mmCIF file of C-alpha atoms and ligand atoms in Angstrom:
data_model
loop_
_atom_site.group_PDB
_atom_site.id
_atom_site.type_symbol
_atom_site.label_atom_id
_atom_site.label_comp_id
_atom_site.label_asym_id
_atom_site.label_seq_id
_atom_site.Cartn_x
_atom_site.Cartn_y
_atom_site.Cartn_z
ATOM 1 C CA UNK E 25 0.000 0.000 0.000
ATOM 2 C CA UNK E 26 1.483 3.332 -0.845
ATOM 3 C CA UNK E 27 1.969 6.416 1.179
ATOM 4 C CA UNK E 28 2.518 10.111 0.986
ATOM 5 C CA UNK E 29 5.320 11.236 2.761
ATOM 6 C CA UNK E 30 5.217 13.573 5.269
ATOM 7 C CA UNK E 31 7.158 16.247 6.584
ATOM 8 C CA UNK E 32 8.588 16.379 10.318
ATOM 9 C CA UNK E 33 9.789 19.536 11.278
ATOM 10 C CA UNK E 34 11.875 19.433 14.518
ATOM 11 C CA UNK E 35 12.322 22.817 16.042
ATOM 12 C CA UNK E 36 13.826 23.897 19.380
ATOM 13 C CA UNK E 37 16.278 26.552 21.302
ATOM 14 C CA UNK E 38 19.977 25.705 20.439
ATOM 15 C CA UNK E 39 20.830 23.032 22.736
ATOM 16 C CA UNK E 40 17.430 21.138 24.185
ATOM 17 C CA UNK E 41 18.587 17.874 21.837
ATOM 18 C CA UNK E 42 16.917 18.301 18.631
ATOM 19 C CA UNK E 43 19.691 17.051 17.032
ATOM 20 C CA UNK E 44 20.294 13.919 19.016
ATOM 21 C CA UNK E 45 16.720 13.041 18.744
ATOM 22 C CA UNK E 46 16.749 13.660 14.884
ATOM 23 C CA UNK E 47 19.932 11.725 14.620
ATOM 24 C CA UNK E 48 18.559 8.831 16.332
ATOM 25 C CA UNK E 49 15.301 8.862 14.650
ATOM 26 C CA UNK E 50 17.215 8.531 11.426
ATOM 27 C CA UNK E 51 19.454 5.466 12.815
ATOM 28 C CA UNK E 52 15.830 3.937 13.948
ATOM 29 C CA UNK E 53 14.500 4.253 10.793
ATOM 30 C CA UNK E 54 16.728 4.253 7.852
ATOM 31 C CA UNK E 55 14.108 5.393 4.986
ATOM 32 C CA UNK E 56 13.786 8.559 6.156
ATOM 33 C CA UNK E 57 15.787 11.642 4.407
ATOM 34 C CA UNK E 58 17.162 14.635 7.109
ATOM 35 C CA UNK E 59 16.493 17.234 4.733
ATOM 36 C CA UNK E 60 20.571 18.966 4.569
ATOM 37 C CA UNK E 61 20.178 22.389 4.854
ATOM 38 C CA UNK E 62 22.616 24.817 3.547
ATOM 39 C CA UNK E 63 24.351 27.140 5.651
ATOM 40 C CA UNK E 64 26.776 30.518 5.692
ATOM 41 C CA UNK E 65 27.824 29.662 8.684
ATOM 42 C CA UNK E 66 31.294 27.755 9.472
ATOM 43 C CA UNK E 67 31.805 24.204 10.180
ATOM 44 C CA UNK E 68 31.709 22.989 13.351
ATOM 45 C CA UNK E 69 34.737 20.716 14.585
ATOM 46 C CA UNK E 70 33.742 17.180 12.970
ATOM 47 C CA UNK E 71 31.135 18.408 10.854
ATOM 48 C CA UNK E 72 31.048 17.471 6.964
ATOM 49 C CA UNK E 73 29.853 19.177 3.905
ATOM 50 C CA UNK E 74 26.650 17.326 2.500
ATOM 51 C CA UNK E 75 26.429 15.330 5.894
ATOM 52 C CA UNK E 76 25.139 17.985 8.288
ATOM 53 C CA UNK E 77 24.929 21.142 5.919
ATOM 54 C CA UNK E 78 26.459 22.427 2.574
ATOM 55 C CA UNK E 79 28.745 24.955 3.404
ATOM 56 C CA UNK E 80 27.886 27.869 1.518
ATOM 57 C CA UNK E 81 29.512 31.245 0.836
ATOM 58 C CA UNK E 82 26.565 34.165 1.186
ATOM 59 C CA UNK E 83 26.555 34.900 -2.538
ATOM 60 C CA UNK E 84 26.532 31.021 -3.234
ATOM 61 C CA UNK E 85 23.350 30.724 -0.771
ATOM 62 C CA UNK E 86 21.875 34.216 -2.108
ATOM 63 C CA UNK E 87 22.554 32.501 -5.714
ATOM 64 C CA UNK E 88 20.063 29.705 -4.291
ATOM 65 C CA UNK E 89 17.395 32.051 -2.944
ATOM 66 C CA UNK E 90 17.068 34.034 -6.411
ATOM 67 C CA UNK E 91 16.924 30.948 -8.438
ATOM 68 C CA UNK E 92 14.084 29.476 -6.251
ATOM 69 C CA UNK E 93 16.084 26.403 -4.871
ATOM 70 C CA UNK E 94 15.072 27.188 -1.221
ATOM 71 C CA UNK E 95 11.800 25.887 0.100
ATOM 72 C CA UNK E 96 12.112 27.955 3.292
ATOM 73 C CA UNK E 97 14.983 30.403 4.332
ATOM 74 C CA UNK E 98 16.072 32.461 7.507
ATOM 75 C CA UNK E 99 18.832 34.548 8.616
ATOM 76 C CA UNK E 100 19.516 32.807 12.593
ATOM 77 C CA UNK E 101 22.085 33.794 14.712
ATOM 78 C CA UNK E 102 23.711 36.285 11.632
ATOM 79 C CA UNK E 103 23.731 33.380 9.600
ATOM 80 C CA UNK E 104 22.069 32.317 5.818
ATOM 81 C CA UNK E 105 20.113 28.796 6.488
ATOM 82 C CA UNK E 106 18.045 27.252 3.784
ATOM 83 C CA UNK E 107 16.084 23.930 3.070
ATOM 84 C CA UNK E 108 17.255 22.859 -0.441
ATOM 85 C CA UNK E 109 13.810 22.049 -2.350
ATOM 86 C CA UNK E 110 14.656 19.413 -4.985
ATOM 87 C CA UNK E 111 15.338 16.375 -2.041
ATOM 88 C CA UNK E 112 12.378 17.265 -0.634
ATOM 89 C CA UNK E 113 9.675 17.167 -3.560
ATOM 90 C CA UNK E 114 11.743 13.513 -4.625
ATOM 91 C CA UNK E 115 11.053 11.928 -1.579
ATOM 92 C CA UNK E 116 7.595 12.743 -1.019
ATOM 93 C CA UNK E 117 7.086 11.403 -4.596
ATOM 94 C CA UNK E 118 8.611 8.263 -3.154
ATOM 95 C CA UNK E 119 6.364 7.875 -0.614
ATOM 96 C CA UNK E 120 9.315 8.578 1.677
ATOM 97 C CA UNK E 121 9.140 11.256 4.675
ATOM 98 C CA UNK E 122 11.786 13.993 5.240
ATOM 99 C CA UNK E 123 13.112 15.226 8.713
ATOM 100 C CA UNK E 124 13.737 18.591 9.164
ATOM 101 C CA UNK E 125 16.295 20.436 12.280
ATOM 102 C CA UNK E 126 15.122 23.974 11.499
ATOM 103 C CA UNK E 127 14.184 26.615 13.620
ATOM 104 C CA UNK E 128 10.379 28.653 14.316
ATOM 105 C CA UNK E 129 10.679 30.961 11.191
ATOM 106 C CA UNK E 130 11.220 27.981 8.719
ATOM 107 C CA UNK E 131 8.917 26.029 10.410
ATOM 108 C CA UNK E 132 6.479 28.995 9.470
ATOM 109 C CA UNK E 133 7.309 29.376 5.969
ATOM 110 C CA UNK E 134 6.581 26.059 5.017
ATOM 111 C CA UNK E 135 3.441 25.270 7.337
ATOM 112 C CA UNK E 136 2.335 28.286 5.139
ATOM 113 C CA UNK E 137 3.680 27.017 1.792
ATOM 114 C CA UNK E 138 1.865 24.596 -0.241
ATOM 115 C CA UNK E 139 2.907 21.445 1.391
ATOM 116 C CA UNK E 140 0.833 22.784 4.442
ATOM 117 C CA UNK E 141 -1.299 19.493 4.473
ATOM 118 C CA UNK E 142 1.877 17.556 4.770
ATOM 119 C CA UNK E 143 3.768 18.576 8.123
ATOM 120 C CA UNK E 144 4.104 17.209 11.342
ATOM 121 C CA UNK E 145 5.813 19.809 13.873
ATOM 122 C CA UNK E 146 7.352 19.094 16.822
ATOM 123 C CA UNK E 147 9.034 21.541 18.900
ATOM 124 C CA UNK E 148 11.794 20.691 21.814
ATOM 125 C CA UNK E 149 11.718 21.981 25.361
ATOM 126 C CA UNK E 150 14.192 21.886 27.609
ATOM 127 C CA UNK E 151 13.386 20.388 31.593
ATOM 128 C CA UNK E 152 14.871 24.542 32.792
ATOM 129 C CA UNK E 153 16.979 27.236 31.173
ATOM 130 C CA UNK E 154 19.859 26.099 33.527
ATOM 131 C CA UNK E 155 20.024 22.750 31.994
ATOM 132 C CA UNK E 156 20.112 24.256 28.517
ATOM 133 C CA UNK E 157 22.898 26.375 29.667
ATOM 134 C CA UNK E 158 24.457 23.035 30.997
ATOM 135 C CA UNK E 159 24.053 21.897 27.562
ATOM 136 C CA UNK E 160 24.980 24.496 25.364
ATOM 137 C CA UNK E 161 28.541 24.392 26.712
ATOM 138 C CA UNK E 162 29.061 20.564 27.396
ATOM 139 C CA UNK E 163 28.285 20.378 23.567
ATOM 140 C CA UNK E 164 31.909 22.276 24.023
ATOM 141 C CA UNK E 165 31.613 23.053 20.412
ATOM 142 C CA UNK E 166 31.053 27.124 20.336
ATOM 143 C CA UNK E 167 32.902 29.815 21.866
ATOM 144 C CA UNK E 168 31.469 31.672 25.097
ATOM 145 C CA UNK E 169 30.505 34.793 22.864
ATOM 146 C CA UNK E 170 28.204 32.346 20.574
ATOM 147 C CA UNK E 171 27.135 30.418 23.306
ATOM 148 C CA UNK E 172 25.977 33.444 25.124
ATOM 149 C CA UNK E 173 24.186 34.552 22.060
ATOM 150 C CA UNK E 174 22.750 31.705 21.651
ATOM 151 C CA UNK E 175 21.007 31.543 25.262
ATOM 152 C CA UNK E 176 19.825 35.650 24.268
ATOM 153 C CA UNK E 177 18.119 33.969 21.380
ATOM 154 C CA UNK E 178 16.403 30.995 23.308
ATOM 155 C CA UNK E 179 13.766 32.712 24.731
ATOM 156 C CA UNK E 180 12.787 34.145 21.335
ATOM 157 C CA UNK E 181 12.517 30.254 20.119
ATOM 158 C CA UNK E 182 10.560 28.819 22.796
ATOM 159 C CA UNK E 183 8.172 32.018 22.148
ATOM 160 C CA UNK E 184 6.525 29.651 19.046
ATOM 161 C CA UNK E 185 6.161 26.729 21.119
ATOM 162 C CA UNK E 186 2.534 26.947 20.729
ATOM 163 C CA UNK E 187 2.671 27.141 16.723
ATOM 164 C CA UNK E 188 3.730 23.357 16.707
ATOM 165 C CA UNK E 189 1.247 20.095 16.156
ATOM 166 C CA UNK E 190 3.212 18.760 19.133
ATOM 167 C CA UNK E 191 5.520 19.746 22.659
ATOM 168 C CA UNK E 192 8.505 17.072 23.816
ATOM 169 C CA UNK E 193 10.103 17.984 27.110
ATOM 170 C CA UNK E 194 13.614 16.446 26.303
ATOM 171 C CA UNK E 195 14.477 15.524 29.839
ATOM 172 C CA UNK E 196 15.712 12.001 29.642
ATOM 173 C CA UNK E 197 16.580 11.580 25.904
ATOM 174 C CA UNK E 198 15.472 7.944 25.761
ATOM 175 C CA UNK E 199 11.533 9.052 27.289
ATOM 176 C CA UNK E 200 11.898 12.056 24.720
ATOM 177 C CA UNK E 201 13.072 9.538 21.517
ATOM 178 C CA UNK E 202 9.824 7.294 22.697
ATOM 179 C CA UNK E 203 7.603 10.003 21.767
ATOM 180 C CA UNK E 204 8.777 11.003 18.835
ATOM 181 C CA UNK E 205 8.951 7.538 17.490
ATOM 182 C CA UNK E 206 5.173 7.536 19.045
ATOM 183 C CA UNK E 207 4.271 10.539 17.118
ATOM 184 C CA UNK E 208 5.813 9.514 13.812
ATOM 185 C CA UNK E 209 4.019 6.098 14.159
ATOM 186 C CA UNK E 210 0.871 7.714 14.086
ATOM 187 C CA UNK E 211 0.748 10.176 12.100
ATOM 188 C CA UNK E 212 2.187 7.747 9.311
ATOM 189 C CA UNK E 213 -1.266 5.677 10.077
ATOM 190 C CA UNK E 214 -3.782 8.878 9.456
ATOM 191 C CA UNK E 215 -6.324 8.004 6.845
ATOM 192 C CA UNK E 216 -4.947 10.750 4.437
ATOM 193 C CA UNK E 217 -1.494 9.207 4.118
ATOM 194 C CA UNK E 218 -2.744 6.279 3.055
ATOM 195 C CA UNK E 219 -4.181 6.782 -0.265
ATOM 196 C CA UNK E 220 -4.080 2.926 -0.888
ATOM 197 C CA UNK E 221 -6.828 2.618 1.518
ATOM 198 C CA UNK E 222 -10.021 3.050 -0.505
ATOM 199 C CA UNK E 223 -8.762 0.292 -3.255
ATOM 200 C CA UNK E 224 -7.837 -1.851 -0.197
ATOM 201 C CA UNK E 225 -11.573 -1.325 1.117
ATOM 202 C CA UNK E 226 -12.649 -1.760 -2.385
ATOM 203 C CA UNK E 227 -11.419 -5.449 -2.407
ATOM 204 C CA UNK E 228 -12.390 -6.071 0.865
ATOM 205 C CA UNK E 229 -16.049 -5.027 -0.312
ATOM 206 C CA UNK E 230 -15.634 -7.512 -3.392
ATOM 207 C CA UNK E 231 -14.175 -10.287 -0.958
ATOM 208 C CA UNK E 232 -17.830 -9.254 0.744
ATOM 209 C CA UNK E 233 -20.097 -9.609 -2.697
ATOM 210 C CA UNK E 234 -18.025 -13.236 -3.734
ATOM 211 C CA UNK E 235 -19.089 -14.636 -0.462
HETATM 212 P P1 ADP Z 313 20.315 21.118 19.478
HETATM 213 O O1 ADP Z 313 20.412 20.334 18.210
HETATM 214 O O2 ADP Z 313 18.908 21.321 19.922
HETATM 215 O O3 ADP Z 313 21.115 22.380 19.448
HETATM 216 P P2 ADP Z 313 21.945 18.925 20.601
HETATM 217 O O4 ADP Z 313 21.194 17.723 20.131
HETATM 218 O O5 ADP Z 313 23.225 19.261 19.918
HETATM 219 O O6 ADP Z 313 20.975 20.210 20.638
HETATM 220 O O7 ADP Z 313 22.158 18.720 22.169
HETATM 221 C C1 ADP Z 313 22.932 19.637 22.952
HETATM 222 C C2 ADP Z 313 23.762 18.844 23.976
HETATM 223 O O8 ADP Z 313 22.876 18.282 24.951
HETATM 224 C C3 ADP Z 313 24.521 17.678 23.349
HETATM 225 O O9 ADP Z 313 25.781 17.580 23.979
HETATM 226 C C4 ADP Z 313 23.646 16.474 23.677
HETATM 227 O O10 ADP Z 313 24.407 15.286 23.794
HETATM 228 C C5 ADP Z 313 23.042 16.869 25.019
HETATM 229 N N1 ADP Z 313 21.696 16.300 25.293
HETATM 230 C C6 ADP Z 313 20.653 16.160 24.432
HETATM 231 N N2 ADP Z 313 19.567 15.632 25.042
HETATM 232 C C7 ADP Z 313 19.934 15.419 26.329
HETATM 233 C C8 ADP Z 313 19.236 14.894 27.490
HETATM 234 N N3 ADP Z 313 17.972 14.477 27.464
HETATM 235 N N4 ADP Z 313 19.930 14.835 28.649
HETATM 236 C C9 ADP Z 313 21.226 15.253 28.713
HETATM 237 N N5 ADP Z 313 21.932 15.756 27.665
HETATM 238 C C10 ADP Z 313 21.291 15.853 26.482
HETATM 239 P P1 5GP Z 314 23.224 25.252 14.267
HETATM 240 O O1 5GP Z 314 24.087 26.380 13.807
HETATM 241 O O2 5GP Z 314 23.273 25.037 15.767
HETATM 242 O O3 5GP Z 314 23.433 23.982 13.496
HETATM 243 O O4 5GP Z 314 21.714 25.685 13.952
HETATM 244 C C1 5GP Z 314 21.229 26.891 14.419
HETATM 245 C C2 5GP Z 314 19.749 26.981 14.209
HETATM 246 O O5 5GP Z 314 19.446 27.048 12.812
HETATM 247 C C3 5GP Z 314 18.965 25.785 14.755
HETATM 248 O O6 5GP Z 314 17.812 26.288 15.420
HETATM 249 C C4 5GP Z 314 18.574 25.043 13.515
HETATM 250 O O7 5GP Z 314 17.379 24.304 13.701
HETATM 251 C C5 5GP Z 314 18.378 26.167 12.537
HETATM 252 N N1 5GP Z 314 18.464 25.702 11.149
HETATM 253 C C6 5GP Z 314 19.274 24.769 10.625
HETATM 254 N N2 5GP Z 314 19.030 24.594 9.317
HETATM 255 C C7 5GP Z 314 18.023 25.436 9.007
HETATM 256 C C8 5GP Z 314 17.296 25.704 7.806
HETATM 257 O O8 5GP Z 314 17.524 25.122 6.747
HETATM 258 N N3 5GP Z 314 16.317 26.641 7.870
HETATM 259 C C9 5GP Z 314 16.015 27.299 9.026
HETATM 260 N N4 5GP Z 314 15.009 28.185 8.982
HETATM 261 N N5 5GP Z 314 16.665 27.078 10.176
HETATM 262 C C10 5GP Z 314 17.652 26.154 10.159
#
C-alpha cells in the first residue's frame, strides 16, 4: 500500500537535543531523508559538507534564494540557512518522509507554503533554562561569545512553542526519543497518508459480494 510522505519539522532553542533526537530517529529508521540544509555559517569541529549542511559562501546561498532552490529560508544567529527544495519534492514522490532540524521561522514558511497538508511539527523543550545552559557548553563546540548569544536567542525560540502540532520535554533523551517515534508512528497511520486505503476497502467489499 502506498503512502505520501510527510514532513517532520523538529524545532527547538539551540541546545534542548533536537539534534540527538533527529539523529537517532534517522538510525531507527533508515528510509527517512534529514532534509541537509545549507548554511553561511562555518563548520563545526567534525562536521562534513553534504552530511550535516552544505557549506555555503553568502553569494553562493543568495545565488540559491534568487533561483528558487530554497523551500524555506532564515537569517539565525547572523547566519544564511536554507532547506534545499529538490530532495524534498523527490522523496515525497517516493512515498518517503523527510526530517527537518530547522528553527520557528522555517517552520512557518513552510506550514504556510503549499505542502501545508503535509507537516508534522514538533518543537523541543528543555526540563529549565539552567540545563540548557548546561548543555549548550558541554556540547563544548562554540565559543562563550556564541554560546551566550545563543542563550539571548532561546527565549525568542521557545516564544513559538505553541505554533507546533506537538511539545517534547527532552528531559531524559530515551523518554523524549519514545515520543517522537510515538508521534511519527501515528501520524504515518492517518487516513490521508494512506491513499491505498479506498482500493484496499474496495477489495475487501468484493471479498464481501463473492461470499
Ligand atoms: P540542538 O540540536 O537542539 O542544538 P543537541 O542535540 O546538539 O541540541 O544537544 C545539545 C547537547 O545536549 C549535546 O551535547 C547532547 O548530547 C546533550 N543532550 C541532548 N539531550 C539530552 C538529554 N535528554 N539529557 C542530557 N543531555 C542531552
Ligand atoms: P546550528 O548552527 O546550531 O546547526 O543551527 C542553528 C539553528 O538554525 C537551529 O535552530 C537550527 O534548527 C536552525 N536551522 C538549521 N538549518 C536550518 C534551515 O535550513 N532553515 C532554518 N530556517 N533554520 C535552520
Amino acid at each position: 500500500m502506498t503512502r505520501k510522505g510527510l514532513l517532520l519539522i523538529l524545532s527547538s532553542p539551540s541546545g534542548a537535543g533536537k539534534s540527538t533526537l533527529a539523529r537517532r530517529l534517522m538510525d531507527w529508521d533508515p528510509t527517512l531523508r534529514f532534509s541537509v540544509s545549507a548554511t553561511t555559517r562555518a563548520p563545526r569541529p567534525g562536521e562534513q559538507d553534504g552530511r550535516e549542511y552544505y557549506f555555503k559562501t553568502r553569494p553562493e546561498f543568495e545565488a540559491m534564494v534568487e533561483a528558487g532552490e530554497m523551500l524555506e529560508h532564515a537569517e539565525v544567529f547572523g547566519n544564511l540557512y536554507g532547506s534545499p527544495k529538490g530532495p524534498v519534492e523527490k522523496a515525497m514522490a517516493e512515498g518517503r518522509d523527510t526530517l527537518f532540524d530547522i528553527d520557528w521561522q522555517g517552520g512557518q514558511q513552510i506550514r504556510s507554503s503549499s505542502l501545508a497538508r503535509d507537516v508534522v511539527s514538533i518543537f523541543v523543550l528543555p526540563p529549565s533554562i539552567a540545563e540548557l545552559d548546561r548543555r549548550l557548553r558541554g556540547r563544548a563546540q562554540d565559543s562563550e561569545e556564541v554560546i551566550a548569544g545563543r542563550m539571548a536567542k532561546s527565549r525568542d525560540e521557545i516564544s513559538h512553542w505553541a505554533e507546533y502540532d506537538y511539545v517534547i520535554v527532552n528531559r531524559d533523551i530515551d523518554a523524549a526519543f519514545d515520543e517522537l517515534v510515538t508521534i511519527l508512528k501515528a501520524e504515518r497511520m492517518r487516513r490521508d497518508r494512506q491513499p491505498g486505503l479506498s482500493n484496499f476497502v474496495r477489495g475487501l467489499n468484493r471479498e464481501f459480494d463473492a461470499r
